[in-house]
Short mmCIF file of C-alpha atoms in Angstrom, two decimals:
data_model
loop_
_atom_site.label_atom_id
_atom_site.label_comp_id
_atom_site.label_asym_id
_atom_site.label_seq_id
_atom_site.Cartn_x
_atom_site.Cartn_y
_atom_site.Cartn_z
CA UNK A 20 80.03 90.44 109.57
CA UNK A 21 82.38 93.35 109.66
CA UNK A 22 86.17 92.76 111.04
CA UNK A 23 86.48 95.31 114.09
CA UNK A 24 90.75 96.66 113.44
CA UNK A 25 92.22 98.90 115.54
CA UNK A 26 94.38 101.32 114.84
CA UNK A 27 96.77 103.58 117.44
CA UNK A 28 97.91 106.87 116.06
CA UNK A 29 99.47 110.12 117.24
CA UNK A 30 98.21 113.37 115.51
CA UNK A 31 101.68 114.66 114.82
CA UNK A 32 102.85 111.19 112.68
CA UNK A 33 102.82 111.86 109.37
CA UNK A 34 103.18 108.26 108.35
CA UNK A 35 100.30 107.50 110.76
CA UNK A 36 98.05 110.11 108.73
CA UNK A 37 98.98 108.26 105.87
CA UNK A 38 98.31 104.77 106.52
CA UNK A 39 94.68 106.09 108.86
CA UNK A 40 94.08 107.35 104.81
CA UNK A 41 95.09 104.39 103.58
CA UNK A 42 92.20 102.23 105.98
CA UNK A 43 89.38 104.61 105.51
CA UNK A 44 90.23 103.77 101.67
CA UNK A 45 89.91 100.00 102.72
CA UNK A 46 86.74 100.57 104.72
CA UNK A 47 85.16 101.65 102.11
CA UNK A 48 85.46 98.81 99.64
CA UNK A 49 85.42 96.25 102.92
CA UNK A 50 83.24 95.18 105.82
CA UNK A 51 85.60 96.75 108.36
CA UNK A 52 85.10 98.77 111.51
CA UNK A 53 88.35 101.38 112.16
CA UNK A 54 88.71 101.84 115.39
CA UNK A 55 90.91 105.12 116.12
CA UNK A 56 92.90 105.26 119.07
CA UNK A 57 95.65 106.84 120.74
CA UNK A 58 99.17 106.60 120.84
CA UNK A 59 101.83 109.14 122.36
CA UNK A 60 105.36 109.83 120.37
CA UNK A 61 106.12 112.35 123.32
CA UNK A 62 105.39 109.50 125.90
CA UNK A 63 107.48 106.98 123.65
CA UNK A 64 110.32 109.02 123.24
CA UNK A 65 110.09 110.51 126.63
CA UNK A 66 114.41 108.73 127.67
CA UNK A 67 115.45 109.08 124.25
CA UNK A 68 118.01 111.68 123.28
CA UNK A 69 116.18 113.88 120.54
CA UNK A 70 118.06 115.89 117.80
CA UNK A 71 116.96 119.69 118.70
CA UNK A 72 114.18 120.11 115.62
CA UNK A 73 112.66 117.32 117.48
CA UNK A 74 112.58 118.86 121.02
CA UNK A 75 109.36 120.09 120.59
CA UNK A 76 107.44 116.63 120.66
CA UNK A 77 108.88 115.72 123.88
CA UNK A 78 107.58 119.21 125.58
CA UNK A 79 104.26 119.43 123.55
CA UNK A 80 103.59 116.48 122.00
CA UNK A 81 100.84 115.23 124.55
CA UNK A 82 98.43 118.00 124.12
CA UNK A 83 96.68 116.55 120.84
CA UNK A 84 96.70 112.93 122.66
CA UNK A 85 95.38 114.93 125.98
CA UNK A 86 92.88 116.29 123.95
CA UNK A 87 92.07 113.34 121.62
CA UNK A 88 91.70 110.99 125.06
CA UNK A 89 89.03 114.12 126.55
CA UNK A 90 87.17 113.15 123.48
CA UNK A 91 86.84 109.44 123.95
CA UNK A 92 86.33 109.54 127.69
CA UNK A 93 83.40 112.39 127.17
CA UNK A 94 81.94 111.20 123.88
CA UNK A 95 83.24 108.74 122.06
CA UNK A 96 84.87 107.04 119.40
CA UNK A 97 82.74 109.26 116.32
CA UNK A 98 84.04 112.25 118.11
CA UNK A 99 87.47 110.58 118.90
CA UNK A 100 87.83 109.93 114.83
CA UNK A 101 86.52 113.27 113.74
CA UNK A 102 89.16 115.28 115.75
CA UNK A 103 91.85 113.09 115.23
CA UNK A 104 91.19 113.83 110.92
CA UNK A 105 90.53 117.50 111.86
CA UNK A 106 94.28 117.68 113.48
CA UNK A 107 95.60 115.31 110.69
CA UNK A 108 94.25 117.52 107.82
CA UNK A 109 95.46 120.69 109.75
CA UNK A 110 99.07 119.22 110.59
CA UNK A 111 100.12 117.46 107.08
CA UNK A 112 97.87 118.70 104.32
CA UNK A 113 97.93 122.06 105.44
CA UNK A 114 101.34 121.95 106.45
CA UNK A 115 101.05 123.58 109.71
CA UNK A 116 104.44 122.74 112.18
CA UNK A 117 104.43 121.14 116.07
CA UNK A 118 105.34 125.34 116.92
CA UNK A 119 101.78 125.88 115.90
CA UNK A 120 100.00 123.10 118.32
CA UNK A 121 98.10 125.27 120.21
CA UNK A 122 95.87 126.85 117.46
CA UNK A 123 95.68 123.86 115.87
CA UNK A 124 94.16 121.61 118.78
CA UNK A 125 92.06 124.81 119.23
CA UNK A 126 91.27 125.61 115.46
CA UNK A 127 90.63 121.02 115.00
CA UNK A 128 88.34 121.16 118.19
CA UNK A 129 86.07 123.73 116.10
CA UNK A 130 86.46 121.91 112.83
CA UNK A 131 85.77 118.66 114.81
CA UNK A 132 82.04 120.15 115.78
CA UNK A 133 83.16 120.03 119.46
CA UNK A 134 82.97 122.09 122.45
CA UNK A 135 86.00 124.93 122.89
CA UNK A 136 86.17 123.01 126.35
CA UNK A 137 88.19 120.27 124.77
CA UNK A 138 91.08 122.35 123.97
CA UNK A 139 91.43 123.02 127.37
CA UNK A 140 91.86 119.78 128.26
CA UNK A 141 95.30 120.06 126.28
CA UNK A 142 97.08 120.97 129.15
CA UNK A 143 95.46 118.78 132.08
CA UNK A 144 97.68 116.57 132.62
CA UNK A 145 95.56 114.55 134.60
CA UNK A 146 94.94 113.01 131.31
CA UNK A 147 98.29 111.80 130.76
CA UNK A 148 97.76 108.58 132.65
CA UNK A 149 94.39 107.60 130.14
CA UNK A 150 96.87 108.65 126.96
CA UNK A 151 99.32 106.20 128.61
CA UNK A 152 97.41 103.46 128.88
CA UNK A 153 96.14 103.56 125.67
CA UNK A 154 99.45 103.64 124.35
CA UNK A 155 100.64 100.42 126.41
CA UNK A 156 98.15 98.59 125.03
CA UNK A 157 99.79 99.12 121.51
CA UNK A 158 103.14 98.57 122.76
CA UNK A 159 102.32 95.49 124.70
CA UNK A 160 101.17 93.95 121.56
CA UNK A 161 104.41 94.73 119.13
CA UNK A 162 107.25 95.72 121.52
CA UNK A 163 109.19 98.86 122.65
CA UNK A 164 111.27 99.66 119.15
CA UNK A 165 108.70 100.84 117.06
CA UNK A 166 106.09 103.69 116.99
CA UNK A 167 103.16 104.96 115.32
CA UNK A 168 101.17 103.70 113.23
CA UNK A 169 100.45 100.31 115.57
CA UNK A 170 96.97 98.14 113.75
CA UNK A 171 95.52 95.03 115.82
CA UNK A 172 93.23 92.91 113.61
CA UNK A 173 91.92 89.36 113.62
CA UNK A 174 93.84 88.20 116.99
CA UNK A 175 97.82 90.03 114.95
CA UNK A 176 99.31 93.12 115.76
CA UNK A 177 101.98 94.99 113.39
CA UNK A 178 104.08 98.33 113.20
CA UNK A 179 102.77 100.07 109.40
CA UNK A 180 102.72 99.39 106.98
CA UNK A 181 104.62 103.01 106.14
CA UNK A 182 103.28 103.85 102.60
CA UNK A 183 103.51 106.84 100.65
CA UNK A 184 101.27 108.04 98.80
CA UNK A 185 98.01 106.39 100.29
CA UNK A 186 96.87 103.40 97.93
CA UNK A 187 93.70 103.95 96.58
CA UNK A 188 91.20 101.57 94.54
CA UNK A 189 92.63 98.02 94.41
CA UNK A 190 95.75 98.80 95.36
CA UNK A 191 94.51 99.82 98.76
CA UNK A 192 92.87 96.40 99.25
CA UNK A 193 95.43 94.84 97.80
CA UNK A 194 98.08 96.18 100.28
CA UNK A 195 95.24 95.02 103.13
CA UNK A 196 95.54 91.68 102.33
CA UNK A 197 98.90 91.04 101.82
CA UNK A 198 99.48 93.24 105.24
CA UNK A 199 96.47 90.40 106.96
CA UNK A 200 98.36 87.89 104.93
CA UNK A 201 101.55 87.90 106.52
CA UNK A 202 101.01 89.35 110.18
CA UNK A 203 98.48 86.30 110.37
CA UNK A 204 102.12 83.77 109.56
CA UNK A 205 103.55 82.54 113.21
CA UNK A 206 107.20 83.99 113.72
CA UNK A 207 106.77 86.52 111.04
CA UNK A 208 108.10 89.60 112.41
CA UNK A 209 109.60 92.05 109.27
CA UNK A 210 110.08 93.61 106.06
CA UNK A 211 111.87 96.54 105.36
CA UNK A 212 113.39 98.85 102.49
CA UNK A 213 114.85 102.20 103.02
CA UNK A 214 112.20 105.26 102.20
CA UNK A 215 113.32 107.16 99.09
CA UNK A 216 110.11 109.46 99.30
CA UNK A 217 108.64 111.53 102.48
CA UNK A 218 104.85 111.49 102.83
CA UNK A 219 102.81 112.52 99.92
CA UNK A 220 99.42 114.16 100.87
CA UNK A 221 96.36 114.35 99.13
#
């Protein structure tokens, strides 16, 4: 019986990219069904006082997440997972910057397989309230200071794990289970070290 795990990302995290590699690593050597969905740095930093080279996620920020939550509403979760990769590949392996978020919603939605009516749907902002919820749900389950990446599994929720570069092979599985072994502990809540490395793509 596969284990259904959820995990909330926002297109424009690098450290979500890496750990959504790290799972579809897992999910291949384990009976586990990834569940993309979204989460909104714009929306979560939307009363915070950003340095100015991080400006631009407040102001455009929510078009990927507009356009990601089009996807699930009209077809689904395939879809929902497809365009998410297509704007993770675009934005951190090929390097393309937050200035550029226009094409690249426009230039994933094609690489995606989807209509060129998504990318519209960037800028309704009608959708704002479906990104929103989705992104509650996340924060409901492991509080206000954290971000992206958010994964629910097995009844536990948790913030990460932030990992660079994504394990592959055992090590991959072997970061799962330690990751299942202590969100699943009662009163656990964190470990931490300070990153010496940014985000290493494949």
């Amino acid at each position: 019986m596969n284990t259904s795990v959820d995990l909330w990302v926002d297109p424009i995290c690098p450290w979500a990219w890496m750990t959504s590699r790290w799972l579809v690593e897992v999910e291949k050597q384990r009976p586990i069904t990834l569940n993309f969905r979204g989460m909104s740095l714009a929306h979560l930093n939307r009363d915070r006082e950003m340095p100015p080279k991080y400006a631009a996620i407040i102001t455009d920020g929510m078009k990927p997440v507009r356009a990601l939550a089009a996807t699930r509403l009209e077809y689904g979760q395939t879809e929902f997972r497809a365009l998410y990769e297509a704007m993770g590949m675009l934005f951190h392996p090929g390097g393309r910057g937050i200035d550029e978020i226009d094409s690249i919603v426009v230039d994933a939605v094609k690489n995606a397989g989807l209509p060129s009516s998504i990318s519209d749907r960037m800028n309704d902002t009608s959708l704002d309230s479906e990104v929103i919820k989705d992104h509650d749900v996340a924060i409901a389950l492991v509080g206000e200071d954290v971000g992206t990446p958010v994964i629910a599994v097995n009844g536990n929720a948790f913030f990460g794990p932030v990992v660079t570069p994504a394990p592959k092979g055992q090590a991959a599985l072997d970061l799962w289970d330690g990751a299942l072994l202590v969100s699943s502990v009662a009163g656990f809540y964190e470990i931490k070290r300070s990153r010496t490395a940014g985000p290493q793509f494949d």
